[in-house]
Amino acid sequence: MEQQPRQAGTPPEPPAAPQAEAAPASAVEPPPDPGSAEAEASIRHAGYQRQFARTLSRFESFAVAFSFISITTGLFTTYGTVLGYGGPAGIWTWPVVTVGTALVALVYGMLASRIPLSGYSYQWASRLASPVLGWWFGWVSFAFLAIVVVAVDYGLTQVALFPLLGIEYTATAGAVGTIVVLLLQMTLIMWSTPLATRVNNMAVGAEVIAMIGLTLLIAGAVIFTGDGDWGNLGSYGAAPASGYFSFLGPFMLSALLGAFTLVGWESAANLAEETHNPKQVVPRAMVRAILLSGAIGMLFLIVITVGAGDRVAALTDSSAPVADIIESTLGHVAASAMLVVVCVAIFACGLVIMVSNSRLVHAMARDGRLPFSGVLSRVPRPTGGPTWATATVAASSVAIVAVFGTNPDALPQLLSAGTLMPAILYAGTVALFIATRRKYTPREDDFRLGKWEKPVVAGAVLWLVVELCVFTIPDDFREAQLYAFATLVLGAVVFAVVWVTRREQLTSEPGVEADAL
């Protein structure tokens, strides 16, 4: 059944089947607090029926954002890349990226509080600008998440699982291992959101304890043995000294380290319909996850860089330099124990990414804006994931693995693509906020920055301009740009199909008019 546009002044009605299946009333308990009651009103106001149980607490919302960032994943995966781009001194781009990312997250927080719905930037663009623009925000978000989960799971096999098991890494073995991990994550998400959340909570706790403990142990070993080299903190390593600090010199190129790691915190907003009091909890969860990740990550980068000693050249060519530093500093037993924690943390990171992508596909299908929307929007149980949406995102990632299956440089290429695409999304979303801000008066329960709003937005814009220049001007990222362009071409094909078969859904919005949001 096609959804008809609502006439002004008429109370919004939930969309009819087959767009979505409502959860049984007995399976969903009433919201336990006023903040969740307001969020429930937002769902009805948007023209939807509730489908997910609100199971995410303040900590669990933070854990989702922190796990997607996963400093363990990012640092173990990209430290070798930063050694190649900018040498050990490239780690000092990390605090720059942390500050810039936190400013962007504050802008996201205002939008997440304004429209606390699954689908995050897809919903925001659809309801504040136009459904067509929202569709493209959704498509780019889907493509980014499908690529980055592959990059993360490739990282799991290459820099953690294979070294732990003593398996020699090859392109084929890495591809097979990545597919196995993707299928395990898909199965867990389909079965139970609370179970996936518990796995993630455990991984977050283990990651924080392990990273802090490992930082202290390596620092103690370096100080006690005197084997470290503090000069590494200013060393260029294999990077050329000429033009090192120029705008697009080796130093700026090493920003890939932070730009790949400090992404995905917005996944907390994508689970807004499953979070208690999301208008206040989600914005704070995103910012706290970035700041804690930035602080722990900087300390860890300093100690492993010093702990590298005189082996920087050899580590630059290593497939797992962080694991090598840990083993040479603390011994094989400590390195193996840490790799176990790293495997759990990276698995949880990929799990959260796939959860986020499944909710995005579900949100777009719920509005009838994807082929097979009736199937993709189904949620069989309020405590489970959207089955076919999850299967779709998993299949998309497996297809990407198939494309890269015989490529020995798959990981760095996926890392570059997984860094450029979120930068584009962040820039587009901040521009959306600026363009629609005048039409909106914040409500009493909204997340607000008060007098700091304008400086925060200005700082976010400045950082995003710098980041986009870094990842679009140099030749080093041409392949990443080609991958991003290829996803847009594929998106154009899917959009054409949707436009022909579901044009009415692309020109109307369920629920109330966007101006009322």
PDB file of C-alpha atoms in Angstrom, residues 47-283:
ATOM      1  CA  GLY A  47       4.390   8.951  12.019  1.00  0.00           C
ATOM      2  CA  TYR A  48       5.892   5.670  13.245  1.00  0.00           C
ATOM      3  CA  GLN A  49       4.884   2.855  15.534  1.00  0.00           C
ATOM      4  CA  ARG A  50       7.343   1.704  18.140  1.00  0.00           C
ATOM      5  CA  GLN A  51       9.269  -1.418  17.070  1.00  0.00           C
ATOM      6  CA  PHE A  52      12.306  -1.629  19.350  1.00  0.00           C
ATOM      7  CA  ALA A  53      12.455  -2.010  23.127  1.00  0.00           C
ATOM      8  CA  ARG A  54      14.274   0.808  24.942  1.00  0.00           C
ATOM      9  CA  THR A  55      17.078  -1.206  26.506  1.00  0.00           C
ATOM     10  CA  LEU A  56      20.088   1.141  26.261  1.00  0.00           C
ATOM     11  CA  SER A  57      21.064   3.025  29.423  1.00  0.00           C
ATOM     12  CA  ARG A  58      23.344   6.045  29.727  1.00  0.00           C
ATOM     13  CA  PHE A  59      26.431   3.814  29.960  1.00  0.00           C
ATOM     14  CA  GLU A  60      25.299   1.550  27.134  1.00  0.00           C
ATOM     15  CA  SER A  61      24.750   4.511  24.817  1.00  0.00           C
ATOM     16  CA  PHE A  62      28.268   5.692  25.660  1.00  0.00           C
ATOM     17  CA  ALA A  63      29.551   2.147  25.141  1.00  0.00           C
ATOM     18  CA  VAL A  64      28.066   2.022  21.632  1.00  0.00           C
ATOM     19  CA  ALA A  65      29.870   5.239  20.651  1.00  0.00           C
ATOM     20  CA  PHE A  66      33.105   4.235  22.408  1.00  0.00           C
ATOM     21  CA  SER A  67      33.090   0.762  20.867  1.00  0.00           C
ATOM     22  CA  PHE A  68      32.592   2.090  17.332  1.00  0.00           C
ATOM     23  CA  ILE A  69      35.529   4.450  17.845  1.00  0.00           C
ATOM     24  CA  SER A  70      37.530   1.599  19.430  1.00  0.00           C
ATOM     25  CA  ILE A  71      40.955   3.125  19.964  1.00  0.00           C
ATOM     26  CA  THR A  72      42.295  -0.417  20.130  1.00  0.00           C
ATOM     27  CA  THR A  73      41.019  -1.083  16.612  1.00  0.00           C
ATOM     28  CA  GLY A  74      42.206   2.232  15.231  1.00  0.00           C
ATOM     29  CA  LEU A  75      45.651   2.299  16.832  1.00  0.00           C
ATOM     30  CA  PHE A  76      46.515  -1.335  16.165  1.00  0.00           C
ATOM     31  CA  THR A  77      45.267  -1.002  12.588  1.00  0.00           C
ATOM     32  CA  THR A  78      46.650   2.389  11.533  1.00  0.00           C
ATOM     33  CA  TYR A  79      49.820   2.906  13.579  1.00  0.00           C
ATOM     34  CA  GLY A  80      51.899   1.302  10.842  1.00  0.00           C
ATOM     35  CA  THR A  81      50.258   3.575   8.286  1.00  0.00           C
ATOM     36  CA  VAL A  82      51.119   6.714  10.254  1.00  0.00           C
ATOM     37  CA  LEU A  83      54.733   5.535  10.547  1.00  0.00           C
ATOM     38  CA  GLY A  84      54.831   5.352   6.770  1.00  0.00           C
ATOM     39  CA  TYR A  85      53.107   8.708   6.132  1.00  0.00           C
ATOM     40  CA  GLY A  86      54.652  10.904   8.810  1.00  0.00           C
ATOM     41  CA  GLY A  87      56.956   8.823  10.974  1.00  0.00           C
ATOM     42  CA  PRO A  88      56.658   8.644  14.764  1.00  0.00           C
ATOM     43  CA  ALA A  89      56.157  12.421  15.032  1.00  0.00           C
ATOM     44  CA  GLY A  90      52.895  11.956  13.152  1.00  0.00           C
ATOM     45  CA  ILE A  91      51.226  10.888  16.407  1.00  0.00           C
ATOM     46  CA  TRP A  92      50.905  14.582  17.332  1.00  0.00           C
ATOM     47  CA  THR A  93      48.101  14.947  14.795  1.00  0.00           C
ATOM     48  CA  TRP A  94      46.007  12.877  17.232  1.00  0.00           C
ATOM     49  CA  PRO A  95      45.067  15.728  19.647  1.00  0.00           C
ATOM     50  CA  VAL A  96      44.270  17.993  16.684  1.00  0.00           C
ATOM     51  CA  VAL A  97      41.831  15.440  15.291  1.00  0.00           C
ATOM     52  CA  THR A  98      40.369  14.817  18.772  1.00  0.00           C
ATOM     53  CA  VAL A  99      39.489  18.476  19.310  1.00  0.00           C
ATOM     54  CA  GLY A 100      38.081  18.925  15.806  1.00  0.00           C
ATOM     55  CA  THR A 101      36.001  15.751  16.077  1.00  0.00           C
ATOM     56  CA  ALA A 102      34.598  16.762  19.472  1.00  0.00           C
ATOM     57  CA  LEU A 103      33.387  20.051  17.961  1.00  0.00           C
ATOM     58  CA  VAL A 104      31.636  18.168  15.157  1.00  0.00           C
ATOM     59  CA  ALA A 105      30.054  15.830  17.730  1.00  0.00           C
ATOM     60  CA  LEU A 106      28.594  18.784  19.612  1.00  0.00           C
ATOM     61  CA  VAL A 107      26.845  19.914  16.423  1.00  0.00           C
ATOM     62  CA  TYR A 108      25.597  16.365  15.870  1.00  0.00           C
ATOM     63  CA  GLY A 109      24.345  16.366  19.447  1.00  0.00           C
ATOM     64  CA  MET A 110      22.029  19.294  18.760  1.00  0.00           C
ATOM     65  CA  LEU A 111      20.563  17.509  15.729  1.00  0.00           C
ATOM     66  CA  ALA A 112      20.294  14.187  17.564  1.00  0.00           C
ATOM     67  CA  SER A 113      18.345  15.892  20.342  1.00  0.00           C
ATOM     68  CA  ARG A 114      16.126  17.710  17.864  1.00  0.00           C
ATOM     69  CA  ILE A 115      15.163  14.519  15.961  1.00  0.00           C
ATOM     70  CA  PRO A 116      15.833  11.419  18.145  1.00  0.00           C
ATOM     71  CA  LEU A 117      15.089   8.781  15.496  1.00  0.00           C
ATOM     72  CA  SER A 118      16.940   5.795  14.043  1.00  0.00           C
ATOM     73  CA  GLY A 119      18.667   6.731  10.817  1.00  0.00           C
ATOM     74  CA  TYR A 120      20.458   9.814  12.221  1.00  0.00           C
ATOM     75  CA  SER A 121      21.679  12.038   9.322  1.00  0.00           C
ATOM     76  CA  TYR A 122      19.268  10.340   6.885  1.00  0.00           C
ATOM     77  CA  GLN A 123      16.337  11.356   9.099  1.00  0.00           C
ATOM     78  CA  TRP A 124      17.730  14.814   9.798  1.00  0.00           C
ATOM     79  CA  ALA A 125      18.260  15.673   6.126  1.00  0.00           C
ATOM     80  CA  SER A 126      14.912  14.138   5.094  1.00  0.00           C
ATOM     81  CA  ARG A 127      12.895  16.084   7.642  1.00  0.00           C
ATOM     82  CA  LEU A 128      14.829  19.343   7.676  1.00  0.00           C
ATOM     83  CA  ALA A 129      15.596  19.674   3.949  1.00  0.00           C
ATOM     84  CA  SER A 130      14.024  17.126   1.577  1.00  0.00           C
ATOM     85  CA  PRO A 131      13.472  13.361   1.381  1.00  0.00           C
ATOM     86  CA  VAL A 132      15.656  13.171  -1.737  1.00  0.00           C
ATOM     87  CA  LEU A 133      18.602  14.822   0.018  1.00  0.00           C
ATOM     88  CA  GLY A 134      17.952  12.576   3.002  1.00  0.00           C
ATOM     89  CA  TRP A 135      18.084   9.521   0.762  1.00  0.00           C
ATOM     90  CA  TRP A 136      21.565  10.480  -0.432  1.00  0.00           C
ATOM     91  CA  PHE A 137      22.728  11.103   3.129  1.00  0.00           C
ATOM     92  CA  GLY A 138      21.422   7.647   3.930  1.00  0.00           C
ATOM     93  CA  TRP A 139      23.116   6.031   0.961  1.00  0.00           C
ATOM     94  CA  VAL A 140      26.540   7.541   1.695  1.00  0.00           C
ATOM     95  CA  SER A 141      26.166   6.530   5.344  1.00  0.00           C
ATOM     96  CA  PHE A 142      25.267   2.980   4.278  1.00  0.00           C
ATOM     97  CA  ALA A 143      28.251   2.771   1.917  1.00  0.00           C
ATOM     98  CA  PHE A 144      30.635   4.103   4.580  1.00  0.00           C
ATOM     99  CA  LEU A 145      29.404   1.644   7.208  1.00  0.00           C
ATOM    100  CA  ALA A 146      29.563  -1.286   4.777  1.00  0.00           C
ATOM    101  CA  ILE A 147      33.175  -0.420   3.897  1.00  0.00           C
ATOM    102  CA  VAL A 148      34.399   0.430   7.380  1.00  0.00           C
ATOM    103  CA  VAL A 149      33.122  -2.806   8.942  1.00  0.00           C
ATOM    104  CA  VAL A 150      35.202  -4.667   6.357  1.00  0.00           C
ATOM    105  CA  ALA A 151      38.248  -2.527   7.210  1.00  0.00           C
ATOM    106  CA  VAL A 152      37.733  -3.240  10.915  1.00  0.00           C
ATOM    107  CA  ASP A 153      37.295  -6.990  10.451  1.00  0.00           C
ATOM    108  CA  TYR A 154      40.274  -7.127   8.097  1.00  0.00           C
ATOM    109  CA  GLY A 155      42.205  -5.387  10.858  1.00  0.00           C
ATOM    110  CA  LEU A 156      41.014  -8.030  13.323  1.00  0.00           C
ATOM    111  CA  THR A 157      42.483 -10.824  11.228  1.00  0.00           C
ATOM    112  CA  GLN A 158      45.688  -9.065  10.149  1.00  0.00           C
ATOM    113  CA  VAL A 159      46.910  -7.241  13.261  1.00  0.00           C
ATOM    114  CA  ALA A 160      45.392  -9.298  16.092  1.00  0.00           C
ATOM    115  CA  LEU A 161      43.889 -12.726  15.373  1.00  0.00           C
ATOM    116  CA  PHE A 162      46.554 -14.088  13.015  1.00  0.00           C
ATOM    117  CA  PRO A 163      49.496 -12.878  15.164  1.00  0.00           C
ATOM    118  CA  LEU A 164      47.773 -14.366  18.229  1.00  0.00           C
ATOM    119  CA  LEU A 165      47.309 -17.756  16.534  1.00  0.00           C
ATOM    120  CA  GLY A 166      50.684 -17.676  14.813  1.00  0.00           C
ATOM    121  CA  ILE A 167      49.103 -17.779  11.347  1.00  0.00           C
ATOM    122  CA  GLU A 168      50.968 -16.187   8.461  1.00  0.00           C
ATOM    123  CA  TYR A 169      48.829 -13.471   6.907  1.00  0.00           C
ATOM    124  CA  THR A 170      48.008 -13.735   3.206  1.00  0.00           C
ATOM    125  CA  ALA A 171      45.405 -11.891   1.160  1.00  0.00           C
ATOM    126  CA  THR A 172      43.263 -15.015   0.735  1.00  0.00           C
ATOM    127  CA  ALA A 173      43.481 -16.029   4.393  1.00  0.00           C
ATOM    128  CA  GLY A 174      42.605 -12.487   5.451  1.00  0.00           C
ATOM    129  CA  ALA A 175      39.546 -12.463   3.196  1.00  0.00           C
ATOM    130  CA  VAL A 176      38.287 -15.808   4.485  1.00  0.00           C
ATOM    131  CA  GLY A 177      38.820 -14.782   8.109  1.00  0.00           C
ATOM    132  CA  THR A 178      37.000 -11.494   7.515  1.00  0.00           C
ATOM    133  CA  ILE A 179      33.970 -13.235   6.003  1.00  0.00           C
ATOM    134  CA  VAL A 180      33.749 -15.628   8.956  1.00  0.00           C
ATOM    135  CA  VAL A 181      33.814 -12.710  11.401  1.00  0.00           C
ATOM    136  CA  LEU A 182      31.147 -10.829   9.424  1.00  0.00           C
ATOM    137  CA  LEU A 183      28.804 -13.822   9.517  1.00  0.00           C
ATOM    138  CA  LEU A 184      29.282 -14.260  13.267  1.00  0.00           C
ATOM    139  CA  GLN A 185      28.441 -10.593  13.853  1.00  0.00           C
ATOM    140  CA  MET A 186      25.367 -10.831  11.630  1.00  0.00           C
ATOM    141  CA  THR A 187      24.037 -13.846  13.527  1.00  0.00           C
ATOM    142  CA  LEU A 188      24.487 -12.205  16.926  1.00  0.00           C
ATOM    143  CA  ILE A 189      22.711  -8.993  15.843  1.00  0.00           C
ATOM    144  CA  MET A 190      19.761 -10.859  14.362  1.00  0.00           C
ATOM    145  CA  TRP A 191      19.287 -12.945  17.473  1.00  0.00           C
ATOM    146  CA  SER A 192      19.328 -10.375  20.272  1.00  0.00           C
ATOM    147  CA  THR A 193      20.079  -6.680  20.718  1.00  0.00           C
ATOM    148  CA  PRO A 194      20.465  -7.059  24.527  1.00  0.00           C
ATOM    149  CA  LEU A 195      22.942  -9.908  23.996  1.00  0.00           C
ATOM    150  CA  ALA A 196      24.915  -7.877  21.469  1.00  0.00           C
ATOM    151  CA  THR A 197      24.849  -4.990  23.953  1.00  0.00           C
ATOM    152  CA  ARG A 198      26.210  -7.184  26.748  1.00  0.00           C
ATOM    153  CA  VAL A 199      29.034  -8.400  24.501  1.00  0.00           C
ATOM    154  CA  ASN A 200      29.804  -4.786  23.667  1.00  0.00           C
ATOM    155  CA  ASN A 201      29.701  -3.673  27.314  1.00  0.00           C
ATOM    156  CA  MET A 202      32.151  -6.421  28.232  1.00  0.00           C
ATOM    157  CA  ALA A 203      34.437  -5.457  25.369  1.00  0.00           C
ATOM    158  CA  VAL A 204      34.375  -1.763  26.338  1.00  0.00           C
ATOM    159  CA  GLY A 205      35.246  -2.520  29.949  1.00  0.00           C
ATOM    160  CA  ALA A 206      38.045  -4.853  28.922  1.00  0.00           C
ATOM    161  CA  GLU A 207      39.355  -2.354  26.376  1.00  0.00           C
ATOM    162  CA  VAL A 208      39.529   0.554  28.821  1.00  0.00           C
ATOM    163  CA  ILE A 209      41.209  -1.530  31.529  1.00  0.00           C
ATOM    164  CA  ALA A 210      43.613  -3.175  29.091  1.00  0.00           C
ATOM    165  CA  MET A 211      44.631   0.050  27.338  1.00  0.00           C
ATOM    166  CA  ILE A 212      45.260   1.906  30.589  1.00  0.00           C
ATOM    167  CA  GLY A 213      47.059  -1.100  32.107  1.00  0.00           C
ATOM    168  CA  LEU A 214      49.137  -1.658  28.990  1.00  0.00           C
ATOM    169  CA  THR A 215      50.090   2.006  28.843  1.00  0.00           C
ATOM    170  CA  LEU A 216      51.318   1.895  32.444  1.00  0.00           C
ATOM    171  CA  LEU A 217      53.181  -1.394  31.925  1.00  0.00           C
ATOM    172  CA  ILE A 218      54.998  -0.234  28.795  1.00  0.00           C
ATOM    173  CA  ALA A 219      55.844   3.101  30.421  1.00  0.00           C
ATOM    174  CA  GLY A 220      57.215   1.274  33.467  1.00  0.00           C
ATOM    175  CA  ALA A 221      59.240  -1.127  31.318  1.00  0.00           C
ATOM    176  CA  VAL A 222      60.706   1.720  29.252  1.00  0.00           C
ATOM    177  CA  ILE A 223      61.674   3.706  32.345  1.00  0.00           C
ATOM    178  CA  PHE A 224      63.040   0.661  34.219  1.00  0.00           C
ATOM    179  CA  THR A 225      65.075  -0.848  31.365  1.00  0.00           C
ATOM    180  CA  GLY A 226      66.026   2.378  29.620  1.00  0.00           C
ATOM    181  CA  ASP A 227      65.449   0.678  26.233  1.00  0.00           C
ATOM    182  CA  GLY A 228      63.054   3.315  24.946  1.00  0.00           C
ATOM    183  CA  ASP A 229      63.961   6.286  22.803  1.00  0.00           C
ATOM    184  CA  TRP A 230      62.279   9.560  23.734  1.00  0.00           C
ATOM    185  CA  GLY A 231      63.711  11.094  20.583  1.00  0.00           C
ATOM    186  CA  ASN A 232      61.164   9.090  18.596  1.00  0.00           C
ATOM    187  CA  LEU A 233      58.496  11.593  19.644  1.00  0.00           C
ATOM    188  CA  GLY A 234      60.032  14.102  17.235  1.00  0.00           C
ATOM    189  CA  SER A 235      61.415  11.677  14.651  1.00  0.00           C
ATOM    190  CA  TYR A 236      60.343  11.762  11.022  1.00  0.00           C
ATOM    191  CA  GLY A 237      61.215   8.094  10.541  1.00  0.00           C
ATOM    192  CA  ALA A 238      60.992   7.115   6.883  1.00  0.00           C
ATOM    193  CA  ALA A 239      59.033  10.266   5.968  1.00  0.00           C
ATOM    194  CA  PRO A 240      60.848  12.977   3.975  1.00  0.00           C
ATOM    195  CA  ALA A 241      62.011  15.952   6.044  1.00  0.00           C
ATOM    196  CA  SER A 242      61.360  18.464   3.263  1.00  0.00           C
ATOM    197  CA  GLY A 243      58.022  20.180   3.691  1.00  0.00           C
ATOM    198  CA  TYR A 244      57.217  18.038   6.726  1.00  0.00           C
ATOM    199  CA  PHE A 245      55.094  20.694   8.451  1.00  0.00           C
ATOM    200  CA  SER A 246      53.705  22.291   5.304  1.00  0.00           C
ATOM    201  CA  PHE A 247      49.926  22.212   5.066  1.00  0.00           C
ATOM    202  CA  LEU A 248      49.740  18.969   3.131  1.00  0.00           C
ATOM    203  CA  GLY A 249      53.140  17.642   4.125  1.00  0.00           C
ATOM    204  CA  PRO A 250      53.826  14.291   5.826  1.00  0.00           C
ATOM    205  CA  PHE A 251      52.658  15.595   9.194  1.00  0.00           C
ATOM    206  CA  MET A 252      49.150  16.401   7.958  1.00  0.00           C
ATOM    207  CA  LEU A 253      48.918  13.156   5.991  1.00  0.00           C
ATOM    208  CA  SER A 254      49.486  11.248   9.219  1.00  0.00           C
ATOM    209  CA  ALA A 255      46.129  12.637  10.422  1.00  0.00           C
ATOM    210  CA  LEU A 256      44.752   9.408   8.944  1.00  0.00           C
ATOM    211  CA  LEU A 257      45.600   7.892  12.336  1.00  0.00           C
ATOM    212  CA  GLY A 258      43.004   9.956  14.198  1.00  0.00           C
ATOM    213  CA  ALA A 259      40.612  10.518  11.313  1.00  0.00           C
ATOM    214  CA  PHE A 260      40.096   6.767  10.817  1.00  0.00           C
ATOM    215  CA  THR A 261      39.904   5.991  14.530  1.00  0.00           C
ATOM    216  CA  LEU A 262      37.736   8.818  15.859  1.00  0.00           C
ATOM    217  CA  VAL A 263      34.702   8.095  13.704  1.00  0.00           C
ATOM    218  CA  GLY A 264      31.450   6.279  14.259  1.00  0.00           C
ATOM    219  CA  TRP A 265      30.580   7.928  17.575  1.00  0.00           C
ATOM    220  CA  GLU A 266      27.359   9.048  15.887  1.00  0.00           C
ATOM    221  CA  SER A 267      26.190   5.427  16.016  1.00  0.00           C
ATOM    222  CA  ALA A 268      24.748   6.291  19.444  1.00  0.00           C
ATOM    223  CA  ALA A 269      22.309   8.588  17.610  1.00  0.00           C
ATOM    224  CA  ASN A 270      21.409   5.782  15.220  1.00  0.00           C
ATOM    225  CA  LEU A 271      20.126   3.765  18.193  1.00  0.00           C
ATOM    226  CA  ALA A 272      18.090   6.664  19.616  1.00  0.00           C
ATOM    227  CA  GLU A 273      14.847   4.680  19.463  1.00  0.00           C
ATOM    228  CA  GLU A 274      16.422   2.025  21.713  1.00  0.00           C
ATOM    229  CA  THR A 275      17.886   4.483  24.269  1.00  0.00           C
ATOM    230  CA  HIS A 276      16.314   5.856  27.441  1.00  0.00           C
ATOM    231  CA  ASN A 277      15.991   9.674  27.342  1.00  0.00           C
ATOM    232  CA  PRO A 278      17.925   9.960  24.044  1.00  0.00           C
ATOM    233  CA  LYS A 279      17.512  13.741  23.726  1.00  0.00           C
ATOM    234  CA  GLN A 280      19.966  14.223  26.593  1.00  0.00           C
ATOM    235  CA  VAL A 281      21.804  10.895  26.804  1.00  0.00           C
ATOM    236  CA  VAL A 282      22.882  10.507  23.167  1.00  0.00           C
ATOM    237  CA  PRO A 283      24.634  13.910  22.701  1.00  0.00           C
TER     238      PRO A 283
END
